[in-house]
């Protein structure tokens, strides 16, 4: 039976694009232990890094996002507007302490830098040339705040998003050190592989990125072993109250984790319908798992690879469904096609908002929604916002490509990135026609899958499909020169 064995292996290799993509990626091995009596996560991280830059590196820099939850943090992920809802029991501190660092088995001093104790700087003993490999081991202990946020716990869930030291992007001779403030999702990372074990009380239910391979129990604690190939980040959520329902969509097992939802089956179905719709429209979702997770979360939702938070704070069920669809679209525009969400947030948020409208357009019967009416409402609210800004500040800047921390407020960020973003993609579709628009997005997805796309990559896909110069059209929106007015 050797022949058929060989054939099936060969078949696997052809079928599984994740296996072939993952071969050239760096790998994080995380061994994590969560103690719910102290809310401390102890972690041992081993990072096998392959220098994929064209530059020779002397250091590696890692983001320490949990430090933005410190009591004396200069930049805070929680804005004053959302503070009461994020901290219903009053302020609670979160942080990450780095216990030790070693490079290729040699201990080195721990060096914390950045504007706000937000970067771990690892000096390499020898210069790392393009294509070279190095192993970095980091021991850390992080405190989870009582905060309904990406990283924090609430009444029902313990959310571990952006919780471990993750390599910063190296661009034009520098590491990106964007601070973790309240505007947007200021995260930007390359695809990597993850081998993770999570140990916690055995009455916790675990939702995570990747494939949960097996579990073992000892002394009231359960250890789960997880593997994730070619993902941009790793996140997990724990709850003692989770119910889980599961259904398959193609080769993907879709799971819905929830603690109170009278329409649980319908919520799961919305995720499956979104996954199928976007697979058909843009290109196939290549992973074996997708988890939709109800969480204590101050905003509507949050995207991670293979896993999304859906806030239990949505007032209307139709909004809850809308968030499921939006976060599912991010699996294409954030995870599979990455972009710099700190500089060009419109590339993922604007396109994700418009993809959500496409979902309703292509599923009219099952999910009736007047998408033209919602675009008109977006335009009205955008014009109102710009009028208010003009009367208060005497000017209004509608340029879309700006650093997240350069927006005056979370509200300005939201109007420019989501609302103007969705109007931009609507105008783009009108300009090139529906057929070309979808063809160009398919092209953009195929060309940039597992990579980081820049605005010029998106422009190029539209130019290739339409055979037209699209630069000035994109520029008029990106630089804020386009004049918007209410349809009569
Ligand atoms: Zn989003």
Short mmCIF file of C-alpha atoms and ligand atoms in Angstrom, two decimals:
data_model
loop_
_atom_site.label_atom_id
_atom_site.label_comp_id
_atom_site.label_asym_id
_atom_site.label_seq_id
_atom_site.Cartn_x
_atom_site.Cartn_y
_atom_site.Cartn_z
CA UNK A 1 0.00 0.00 0.00
CA UNK A 2 2.97 2.30 -0.30
CA UNK A 3 1.81 3.64 -3.65
CA UNK A 4 -1.54 4.90 -2.39
CA UNK A 5 0.12 6.34 0.72
CA UNK A 6 2.52 8.31 -1.47
CA UNK A 7 -0.34 9.47 -3.65
CA UNK A 8 -2.39 10.71 -0.72
CA UNK A 9 0.60 12.62 0.67
CA UNK A 10 1.18 14.13 -2.75
CA UNK A 11 -2.51 15.01 -2.96
CA UNK A 12 -2.33 16.71 0.44
CA UNK A 13 0.60 18.80 -0.66
CA UNK A 14 -1.25 20.03 -3.72
CA UNK A 15 -4.44 20.67 -1.75
CA UNK A 16 -3.09 22.35 1.28
CA UNK A 17 -1.86 25.78 0.40
CA UNK A 18 -1.37 26.60 4.11
CA UNK A 19 1.29 23.90 4.36
CA UNK A 20 3.27 25.33 1.47
CA UNK A 21 2.89 28.98 2.59
CA UNK A 22 3.83 28.15 6.19
CA UNK A 23 7.21 26.64 5.20
CA UNK A 24 8.82 30.05 4.73
CA UNK A 25 7.29 31.71 7.78
CA UNK A 26 8.59 32.45 11.26
CA UNK A 27 7.10 30.41 14.11
CA UNK A 28 5.90 31.38 17.58
CA UNK A 29 5.78 28.62 20.18
CA UNK A 30 3.79 29.80 23.18
CA UNK A 31 3.36 27.81 26.39
CA UNK A 32 0.75 29.62 28.45
CA UNK A 33 -0.70 29.05 31.90
CA UNK A 34 -3.61 31.14 33.14
CA UNK A 35 -4.33 31.42 36.87
CA UNK A 36 -7.89 32.75 37.27
CA UNK A 37 -7.39 33.38 41.01
CA UNK A 38 -4.73 36.06 40.29
CA UNK A 39 -5.64 36.86 36.65
CA UNK A 40 -2.02 36.28 35.73
CA UNK A 41 -0.97 34.62 32.51
CA UNK A 42 2.49 33.08 32.66
CA UNK A 43 4.06 32.62 29.28
CA UNK A 44 7.15 31.08 27.72
CA UNK A 45 7.58 32.25 24.14
CA UNK A 46 10.05 30.74 21.73
CA UNK A 47 10.25 32.63 18.46
CA UNK A 48 11.97 31.08 15.45
CA UNK A 49 12.53 34.03 13.19
CA UNK A 50 13.54 34.03 9.54
CA UNK A 51 14.71 37.44 8.33
CA UNK A 52 12.41 38.05 5.38
CA UNK A 53 13.56 41.66 4.94
CA UNK A 54 16.07 42.87 2.37
CA UNK A 55 18.00 44.48 5.24
CA UNK A 56 20.49 43.10 7.72
CA UNK A 57 19.14 43.35 11.27
CA UNK A 58 20.97 44.13 14.52
CA UNK A 59 17.92 44.05 16.76
CA UNK A 60 14.43 42.59 16.88
CA UNK A 61 11.65 44.69 18.42
CA UNK A 62 8.44 43.30 19.88
CA UNK A 63 5.24 45.13 20.76
CA UNK A 64 4.15 44.89 24.40
CA UNK A 65 0.50 45.81 23.91
CA UNK A 66 -0.73 44.84 27.43
CA UNK A 67 1.39 47.71 28.84
CA UNK A 68 -1.12 50.16 27.33
CA UNK A 69 -3.46 49.02 30.15
CA UNK A 70 -1.04 50.24 32.87
CA UNK A 71 -2.26 52.79 35.39
CA UNK A 72 0.37 55.31 34.27
CA UNK A 73 0.16 54.61 30.53
CA UNK A 74 0.54 57.68 28.31
CA UNK A 75 -1.49 56.14 25.48
CA UNK A 76 -4.68 54.31 26.41
CA UNK A 77 -6.79 51.94 24.35
CA UNK A 78 -9.82 53.03 26.39
CA UNK A 79 -11.07 56.51 25.52
CA UNK A 80 -12.75 58.72 28.15
CA UNK A 81 -16.02 58.31 26.23
CA UNK A 82 -16.02 54.51 26.64
CA UNK A 83 -14.30 54.35 30.03
CA UNK A 84 -17.44 53.64 32.10
CA UNK A 85 -18.48 50.77 29.86
CA UNK A 86 -14.95 49.36 29.60
CA UNK A 87 -14.35 49.57 33.37
CA UNK A 88 -17.81 49.00 34.96
CA UNK A 89 -16.11 48.25 38.30
CA UNK A 90 -13.68 51.18 38.13
CA UNK A 91 -10.19 51.30 36.65
CA UNK A 92 -8.25 48.05 36.76
CA UNK A 93 -4.63 47.72 35.73
CA UNK A 94 -3.22 45.40 33.10
CA UNK A 95 0.42 44.94 32.10
CA UNK A 96 3.12 42.59 30.89
CA UNK A 97 6.39 41.98 32.76
CA UNK A 98 9.28 40.51 30.80
CA UNK A 99 11.11 38.09 33.09
CA UNK A 100 13.94 37.01 30.82
CA UNK A 101 15.15 37.10 27.24
CA UNK A 102 17.62 34.85 25.48
CA UNK A 103 18.93 34.76 21.93
CA UNK A 104 20.07 31.38 20.58
CA UNK A 105 20.17 30.08 24.18
CA UNK A 106 22.26 32.96 25.55
CA UNK A 107 20.63 35.16 28.19
CA UNK A 108 20.66 38.89 27.46
CA UNK A 109 19.54 41.87 29.57
CA UNK A 110 15.86 42.83 29.27
CA UNK A 111 15.56 46.16 27.45
CA UNK A 112 12.19 47.91 27.40
CA UNK A 113 11.81 50.93 25.11
CA UNK A 114 9.34 52.83 22.95
CA UNK A 115 7.43 55.97 23.96
CA UNK A 116 5.47 54.23 26.66
CA UNK A 117 7.22 51.02 27.81
CA UNK A 118 5.54 49.45 24.80
CA UNK A 119 8.49 47.82 23.01
CA UNK A 120 10.82 44.98 23.93
CA UNK A 121 14.17 45.53 22.23
CA UNK A 122 16.23 42.43 21.64
CA UNK A 123 19.87 43.01 20.69
CA UNK A 124 21.26 40.26 18.47
CA UNK A 125 24.77 39.01 19.15
CA UNK A 126 25.48 38.89 15.42
CA UNK A 127 23.97 40.72 12.48
CA UNK A 128 21.13 38.78 10.93
CA UNK A 129 21.37 38.71 7.14
CA UNK A 130 18.35 38.34 4.86
CA UNK A 131 17.21 34.71 4.96
CA UNK A 132 19.11 33.97 8.21
CA UNK A 133 17.43 32.45 11.25
CA UNK A 134 17.56 33.21 14.95
CA UNK A 135 15.73 31.90 18.02
CA UNK A 136 14.51 34.30 20.71
CA UNK A 137 13.09 33.04 24.00
CA UNK A 138 11.00 35.36 26.13
CA UNK A 139 9.53 34.57 29.54
CA UNK A 140 6.71 36.85 30.59
CA UNK A 141 4.00 37.30 33.16
CA UNK A 142 1.02 39.40 32.29
CA UNK A 143 -1.81 40.74 34.39
CA UNK A 144 -5.27 40.74 32.82
CA UNK A 145 -7.30 43.86 33.75
CA UNK A 146 -10.98 43.80 34.68
CA UNK A 147 -11.85 45.55 31.44
CA UNK A 148 -14.32 44.79 28.64
CA UNK A 149 -11.66 45.10 26.00
CA UNK A 150 -9.46 43.20 23.54
CA UNK A 151 -7.23 42.28 26.47
CA UNK A 152 -9.19 42.01 29.72
CA UNK A 153 -11.95 40.14 31.49
CA UNK A 154 -15.59 40.97 32.09
CA UNK A 155 -18.54 39.24 33.72
CA UNK A 156 -18.54 36.35 31.28
CA UNK A 157 -15.33 36.16 29.26
CA UNK A 158 -11.56 36.42 29.60
CA UNK A 159 -10.31 38.01 26.38
CA UNK A 160 -6.73 37.44 25.29
CA UNK A 161 -6.18 39.62 22.23
CA UNK A 162 -2.77 41.23 21.54
CA UNK A 163 -1.44 39.65 24.74
CA UNK A 164 2.05 38.31 23.91
CA UNK A 165 5.25 39.96 22.60
CA UNK A 166 4.74 40.05 18.82
CA UNK A 167 7.42 41.11 16.34
CA UNK A 168 7.01 44.63 15.03
CA UNK A 169 7.11 45.29 11.27
CA UNK A 170 10.48 46.52 10.01
CA UNK A 171 10.10 49.10 7.25
CA UNK A 172 12.50 51.59 5.68
CA UNK A 173 15.20 50.95 8.22
CA UNK A 174 13.03 51.16 11.33
CA UNK A 175 10.67 49.09 13.41
CA UNK A 176 7.11 50.40 13.57
CA UNK A 177 6.48 51.62 17.09
CA UNK A 178 2.88 52.81 16.78
CA UNK A 179 1.41 53.39 20.22
CA UNK A 180 -1.72 51.53 21.28
CA UNK A 181 -4.20 54.38 21.66
CA UNK A 182 -7.99 54.52 21.50
CA UNK A 183 -8.26 55.14 17.74
CA UNK A 184 -8.79 52.13 15.53
CA UNK A 185 -6.97 48.80 15.64
CA UNK A 186 -3.32 49.91 15.59
CA UNK A 187 -1.88 46.46 14.84
CA UNK A 188 0.32 45.47 11.94
CA UNK A 189 2.14 42.17 11.62
CA UNK A 190 3.36 39.52 9.21
CA UNK A 191 1.97 36.04 8.74
CA UNK A 192 3.52 33.46 11.09
CA UNK A 193 2.93 29.93 12.36
CA UNK A 194 1.85 29.25 15.93
CA UNK A 195 2.30 26.20 18.16
CA UNK A 196 0.52 26.96 21.41
CA UNK A 197 -0.39 25.20 24.64
CA UNK A 198 -2.88 26.82 26.99
CA UNK A 199 -3.31 25.52 30.54
CA UNK A 200 -6.27 26.76 32.59
CA UNK A 201 -8.97 25.58 35.06
CA UNK A 202 -10.68 22.58 33.55
CA UNK A 203 -14.15 24.15 33.73
CA UNK A 204 -13.12 26.85 31.24
CA UNK A 205 -14.22 26.52 27.61
CA UNK A 206 -11.53 27.74 25.21
CA UNK A 207 -12.06 29.49 21.89
CA UNK A 208 -8.89 30.15 19.91
CA UNK A 209 -7.19 30.88 16.62
CA UNK A 210 -6.04 27.72 14.83
CA UNK A 211 -6.80 24.02 15.24
CA UNK A 212 -7.18 22.63 18.77
CA UNK A 213 -5.39 19.30 18.37
CA UNK A 214 -5.75 17.61 21.76
CA UNK A 215 -6.25 18.19 25.47
CA UNK A 216 -4.95 16.59 28.65
CA UNK A 217 -6.14 17.10 32.23
CA UNK A 218 -4.31 17.03 35.53
CA UNK A 219 -5.06 18.37 39.01
CA UNK A 220 -8.14 20.32 37.93
CA UNK A 221 -6.36 21.95 35.02
CA UNK A 222 -6.63 21.27 31.29
CA UNK A 223 -3.90 21.80 28.73
CA UNK A 224 -4.94 22.32 25.13
CA UNK A 225 -2.46 22.00 22.27
CA UNK A 226 -3.13 24.23 19.28
CA UNK A 227 -1.57 24.64 15.86
CA UNK A 228 -2.15 27.56 13.51
CA UNK A 229 -0.43 27.91 10.17
CA UNK A 230 -0.03 31.15 8.24
CA UNK A 231 -1.97 33.56 10.45
CA UNK A 232 -1.26 37.19 11.29
CA UNK A 233 -1.80 36.93 15.05
CA UNK A 234 -3.05 34.55 17.73
CA UNK A 235 -5.93 35.23 20.15
CA UNK A 236 -8.08 33.22 22.55
CA UNK A 237 -11.08 33.66 24.82
CA UNK A 238 -11.94 31.68 27.97
CA UNK A 239 -15.31 31.39 29.66
CA UNK A 240 -16.93 29.09 32.18
CA UNK A 241 -20.33 30.03 30.71
CA UNK A 242 -19.79 29.20 27.04
CA UNK A 243 -22.14 26.94 25.11
CA UNK A 244 -20.76 25.90 21.73
CA UNK A 245 -22.54 24.96 18.52
CA UNK A 246 -20.71 23.78 15.44
CA UNK A 247 -21.43 23.37 11.74
CA UNK A 248 -19.25 22.78 8.72
CA UNK A 249 -18.98 25.10 5.73
CA UNK A 250 -16.95 23.40 3.00
CA UNK A 251 -13.72 22.29 4.66
CA UNK A 252 -14.14 24.74 7.54
CA UNK A 253 -15.59 23.90 10.95
CA UNK A 254 -17.45 26.99 12.11
CA UNK A 255 -18.05 27.31 15.85
CA UNK A 256 -20.24 29.74 17.75
CA UNK A 257 -19.37 30.33 21.42
CA UNK A 258 -22.08 32.13 23.40
CA UNK A 259 -23.56 32.51 26.87
CA UNK A 260 -27.01 33.89 26.16
CA UNK A 261 -28.53 33.95 22.72
CA UNK A 262 -32.07 32.76 21.97
CA UNK A 263 -31.16 32.77 18.28
CA UNK A 264 -27.84 30.91 18.57
CA UNK A 265 -28.43 28.76 15.47
CA UNK A 266 -29.29 31.85 13.44
CA UNK A 267 -26.16 33.65 14.67
CA UNK A 268 -23.99 30.69 13.64
CA UNK A 269 -25.77 30.55 10.28
CA UNK A 270 -24.99 34.23 9.63
CA UNK A 271 -21.28 33.47 10.11
CA UNK A 272 -21.52 30.50 7.74
CA UNK A 273 -23.45 32.51 5.13
CA UNK A 274 -20.86 35.30 5.37
CA UNK A 275 -17.97 32.85 5.06
CA UNK A 276 -19.57 31.24 1.98
CA UNK A 277 -20.49 34.57 0.37
CA UNK A 278 -17.01 36.05 0.75
CA UNK A 279 -15.35 32.79 -0.37
CA UNK A 280 -17.43 32.99 -3.56
CA UNK A 281 -16.91 36.71 -4.10
CA UNK A 282 -13.20 37.15 -3.28
CA UNK A 283 -11.51 33.74 -3.03
CA UNK A 284 -11.65 30.71 -0.77
CA UNK A 285 -11.21 30.86 3.01
CA UNK A 286 -8.31 28.39 3.37
CA UNK A 287 -8.47 27.51 7.08
CA UNK A 288 -10.06 24.53 8.82
CA UNK A 289 -11.61 26.56 11.64
CA UNK A 290 -13.53 29.76 12.20
CA UNK A 291 -14.82 30.76 15.65
CA UNK A 292 -17.44 33.41 16.32
CA UNK A 293 -17.18 34.34 19.99
CA UNK A 294 -19.63 36.36 22.06
CA UNK A 295 -17.60 38.47 24.47
CA UNK A 296 -17.68 41.24 27.02
CA UNK A 297 -16.34 43.88 24.66
CA UNK A 298 -16.85 47.63 24.69
CA UNK A 299 -16.96 48.02 20.90
CA UNK A 300 -19.12 46.10 18.41
CA UNK A 301 -16.54 43.46 17.55
CA UNK A 302 -12.90 42.69 16.89
CA UNK A 303 -11.17 40.60 14.28
CA UNK A 304 -8.40 38.08 14.85
CA UNK A 305 -7.30 35.30 12.52
CA UNK A 306 -9.84 32.42 12.61
CA UNK A 307 -11.57 34.08 15.57
CA UNK A 308 -13.77 37.13 16.04
CA UNK A 309 -15.15 38.85 19.13
CA UNK A 310 -18.81 39.83 18.88
CA UNK A 311 -19.84 42.20 21.64
CA UNK A 312 -22.70 41.25 23.95
CA UNK A 313 -23.47 44.98 24.10
CA UNK A 314 -25.22 45.14 20.69
CA UNK A 315 -28.67 46.54 21.39
CA UNK A 316 -30.51 45.13 18.40
CA UNK A 317 -30.17 41.58 17.06
CA UNK A 318 -29.80 42.89 13.47
CA UNK A 319 -26.77 44.89 14.67
CA UNK A 320 -25.33 41.71 16.21
CA UNK A 321 -25.71 39.93 12.83
CA UNK A 322 -24.17 42.93 11.08
CA UNK A 323 -21.11 42.71 13.36
CA UNK A 324 -20.77 38.96 12.63
CA UNK A 325 -20.75 39.71 8.88
CA UNK A 326 -18.34 42.66 9.24
CA UNK A 327 -15.84 40.73 11.37
CA UNK A 328 -16.06 37.75 9.01
CA UNK A 329 -15.15 40.00 6.06
CA UNK A 330 -12.00 40.95 8.00
CA UNK A 331 -10.75 37.38 7.54
CA UNK A 332 -10.12 38.52 3.94
CA UNK A 333 -9.27 42.20 4.55
CA UNK A 334 -6.90 42.16 7.53
CA UNK A 335 -5.82 38.55 7.96
CA UNK A 336 -5.46 36.98 4.51
CA UNK A 337 -4.66 40.27 2.76
CA UNK A 338 -2.81 42.30 5.35
CA UNK A 339 -2.39 46.06 5.29
CA UNK A 340 -0.93 48.70 7.56
CA UNK A 341 -3.96 49.46 9.75
CA UNK A 342 -2.00 52.26 11.44
CA UNK A 343 -1.48 54.25 8.20
CA UNK A 344 -4.15 53.03 5.77
CA UNK A 345 -7.04 51.89 7.97
CA UNK A 346 -9.47 52.57 5.10
CA UNK A 347 -7.90 49.64 3.23
CA UNK A 348 -9.26 47.11 5.68
CA UNK A 349 -12.11 48.93 7.48
CA UNK A 350 -13.56 50.73 4.44
CA UNK A 351 -13.39 47.61 2.29
CA UNK A 352 -14.77 45.46 5.12
CA UNK A 353 -17.72 47.84 5.55
CA UNK A 354 -18.40 47.72 1.82
CA UNK A 355 -18.01 43.91 1.77
CA UNK A 356 -20.68 43.80 4.49
CA UNK A 357 -23.03 45.70 2.17
CA UNK A 358 -22.18 43.27 -0.64
CA UNK A 359 -23.19 40.43 1.70
CA UNK A 360 -26.66 41.96 2.07
CA UNK A 361 -26.90 42.66 -1.65
CA UNK A 362 -26.11 39.06 -2.57
CA UNK A 363 -28.30 37.57 0.17
CA UNK A 364 -31.34 39.86 -0.21
CA UNK A 365 -33.97 37.19 0.37
CA UNK A 366 -32.51 35.81 3.56
CA UNK A 367 -31.12 39.09 4.94
CA UNK A 368 -33.32 41.87 3.56
CA UNK A 369 -31.69 45.28 3.79
CA UNK A 370 -31.91 48.34 1.56
CA UNK A 371 -28.21 48.85 0.94
CA UNK A 372 -28.79 52.00 -1.16
CA UNK A 373 -30.70 53.51 1.73
CA UNK A 374 -27.89 52.70 4.16
CA UNK A 375 -25.34 54.30 1.78
CA UNK A 376 -27.52 57.41 1.59
CA UNK A 377 -27.68 57.46 5.39
CA UNK A 378 -23.86 57.14 5.50
CA UNK A 379 -23.52 60.10 3.14
CA UNK A 380 -25.94 62.25 5.19
CA UNK A 381 -24.18 61.52 8.47
CA UNK A 382 -20.76 62.13 6.90
CA UNK A 383 -21.86 65.51 5.53
CA UNK A 384 -23.36 66.44 8.88
CA UNK A 385 -20.12 65.48 10.64
CA UNK A 386 -18.04 67.55 8.19
CA UNK A 387 -20.38 70.56 8.69
CA UNK A 388 -20.05 70.29 12.47
CA UNK A 389 -16.22 70.10 12.19
CA UNK A 390 -16.18 73.13 9.86
CA UNK A 391 -18.30 75.20 12.22
CA UNK A 392 -16.37 74.19 15.36
CA UNK A 393 -12.78 74.10 14.01
CA UNK A 394 -13.22 76.22 10.85
CA UNK A 395 -11.95 73.34 8.67
CA UNK A 396 -12.47 69.69 7.91
CA UNK A 397 -9.74 67.30 6.76
CA UNK A 398 -11.23 64.35 4.85
CA UNK A 399 -7.92 62.74 3.83
CA UNK A 400 -8.09 58.99 4.46
CA UNK A 401 -4.42 57.91 4.57
CA UNK A 402 -3.42 59.20 8.02
CA UNK A 403 -1.82 57.54 11.02
CA UNK A 404 -4.49 56.32 13.47
CA UNK A 405 -3.00 58.48 16.18
CA UNK A 406 -3.25 61.60 13.99
CA UNK A 407 -7.04 61.58 14.10
CA UNK A 408 -8.41 64.10 16.61
CA UNK A 409 -10.73 61.50 18.14
CA UNK A 410 -12.07 57.99 17.79
CA UNK A 411 -15.16 59.62 16.25
CA UNK A 412 -13.15 61.37 13.52
CA UNK A 413 -11.31 58.10 12.87
CA UNK A 414 -14.64 56.27 12.54
CA UNK A 415 -16.15 58.84 10.15
CA UNK A 416 -13.12 58.96 7.88
CA UNK A 417 -12.22 55.28 7.91
CA UNK A 418 -15.58 53.52 7.99
CA UNK A 419 -18.11 56.03 6.70
CA UNK A 420 -15.99 57.83 4.08
CA UNK A 421 -14.37 54.44 3.39
CA UNK A 422 -17.67 52.80 2.48
CA UNK A 423 -18.65 55.82 0.34
CA UNK A 424 -15.32 55.56 -1.46
CA UNK A 425 -15.76 51.89 -2.35
CA UNK A 426 -19.34 52.57 -3.46
CA UNK A 427 -18.08 55.34 -5.75
CA UNK A 428 -15.32 53.06 -7.02
CA UNK A 429 -17.85 50.35 -7.90
CA UNK A 430 -20.02 52.92 -9.67
CA UNK A 431 -16.97 54.12 -11.60
CA UNK A 432 -15.74 50.70 -12.81
CA UNK A 433 -19.04 48.78 -12.82
CA UNK A 434 -20.12 45.90 -10.58
CA UNK A 435 -18.57 43.14 -12.69
CA UNK A 436 -15.15 44.78 -12.89
CA UNK A 437 -15.31 45.76 -9.22
CA UNK A 438 -15.70 42.13 -8.10
CA UNK A 439 -13.12 40.95 -10.65
CA UNK A 440 -10.62 43.53 -9.36
CA UNK A 441 -11.20 42.46 -5.73
CA UNK A 442 -10.69 38.82 -6.74
CA UNK A 443 -7.45 39.84 -8.44
CA UNK A 444 -6.36 41.93 -5.43
CA UNK A 445 -7.06 38.99 -3.09
CA UNK A 446 -5.22 36.42 -5.20
CA UNK A 447 -2.23 38.66 -5.75
CA UNK A 448 -1.82 39.78 -2.12
CA UNK A 449 -2.99 36.75 -0.13
CA UNK A 450 -0.70 36.07 2.88
CA UNK A 451 1.16 39.33 2.13
CA UNK A 452 0.93 42.98 3.07
CA UNK A 453 -0.84 45.12 0.45
CA UNK A 454 -0.17 48.83 0.00
CA UNK A 455 -2.61 51.31 -1.63
CA UNK A 456 -0.68 50.97 -4.91
CA UNK A 457 -1.35 47.20 -4.91
CA UNK A 458 -5.09 47.85 -4.73
CA UNK A 459 -4.86 50.52 -7.44
CA UNK A 460 -2.86 48.14 -9.62
CA UNK A 461 -5.54 45.41 -9.42
CA UNK A 462 -8.22 47.87 -10.53
CA UNK A 463 -5.99 49.13 -13.35
CA UNK A 464 -5.24 45.61 -14.60
CA UNK A 465 -8.92 44.66 -14.66
CA UNK A 466 -10.30 47.93 -16.08
CA UNK A 467 -7.26 48.67 -18.31
CA UNK A 468 -7.60 52.28 -17.16
CA UNK A 469 -5.49 54.71 -15.16
CA UNK A 470 -7.10 54.64 -11.71
CA UNK A 471 -4.45 56.62 -9.84
CA UNK A 472 -6.17 60.01 -9.87
CA UNK A 473 -9.52 58.48 -8.90
CA UNK A 474 -7.98 56.80 -5.84
CA UNK A 475 -5.91 59.89 -5.01
CA UNK A 476 -8.89 62.22 -5.01
CA UNK A 477 -10.40 60.16 -2.18
CA UNK A 478 -7.24 59.19 -0.30
CA UNK A 479 -6.01 62.79 -0.12
CA UNK A 480 -9.48 64.16 0.69
CA UNK A 481 -9.91 66.26 -2.48
CA UNK A 482 -13.17 64.69 -3.54
CA UNK A 483 -16.22 66.91 -2.99
CA UNK A 484 -19.19 65.07 -1.54
CA UNK A 485 -22.71 66.35 -1.71
CA UNK A 486 -26.16 65.07 -0.88
CA UNK A 487 -28.01 63.31 -3.72
CA UNK A 488 -31.11 65.26 -4.72
ZN1 LIG B 1 -13.69 46.35 11.30
#
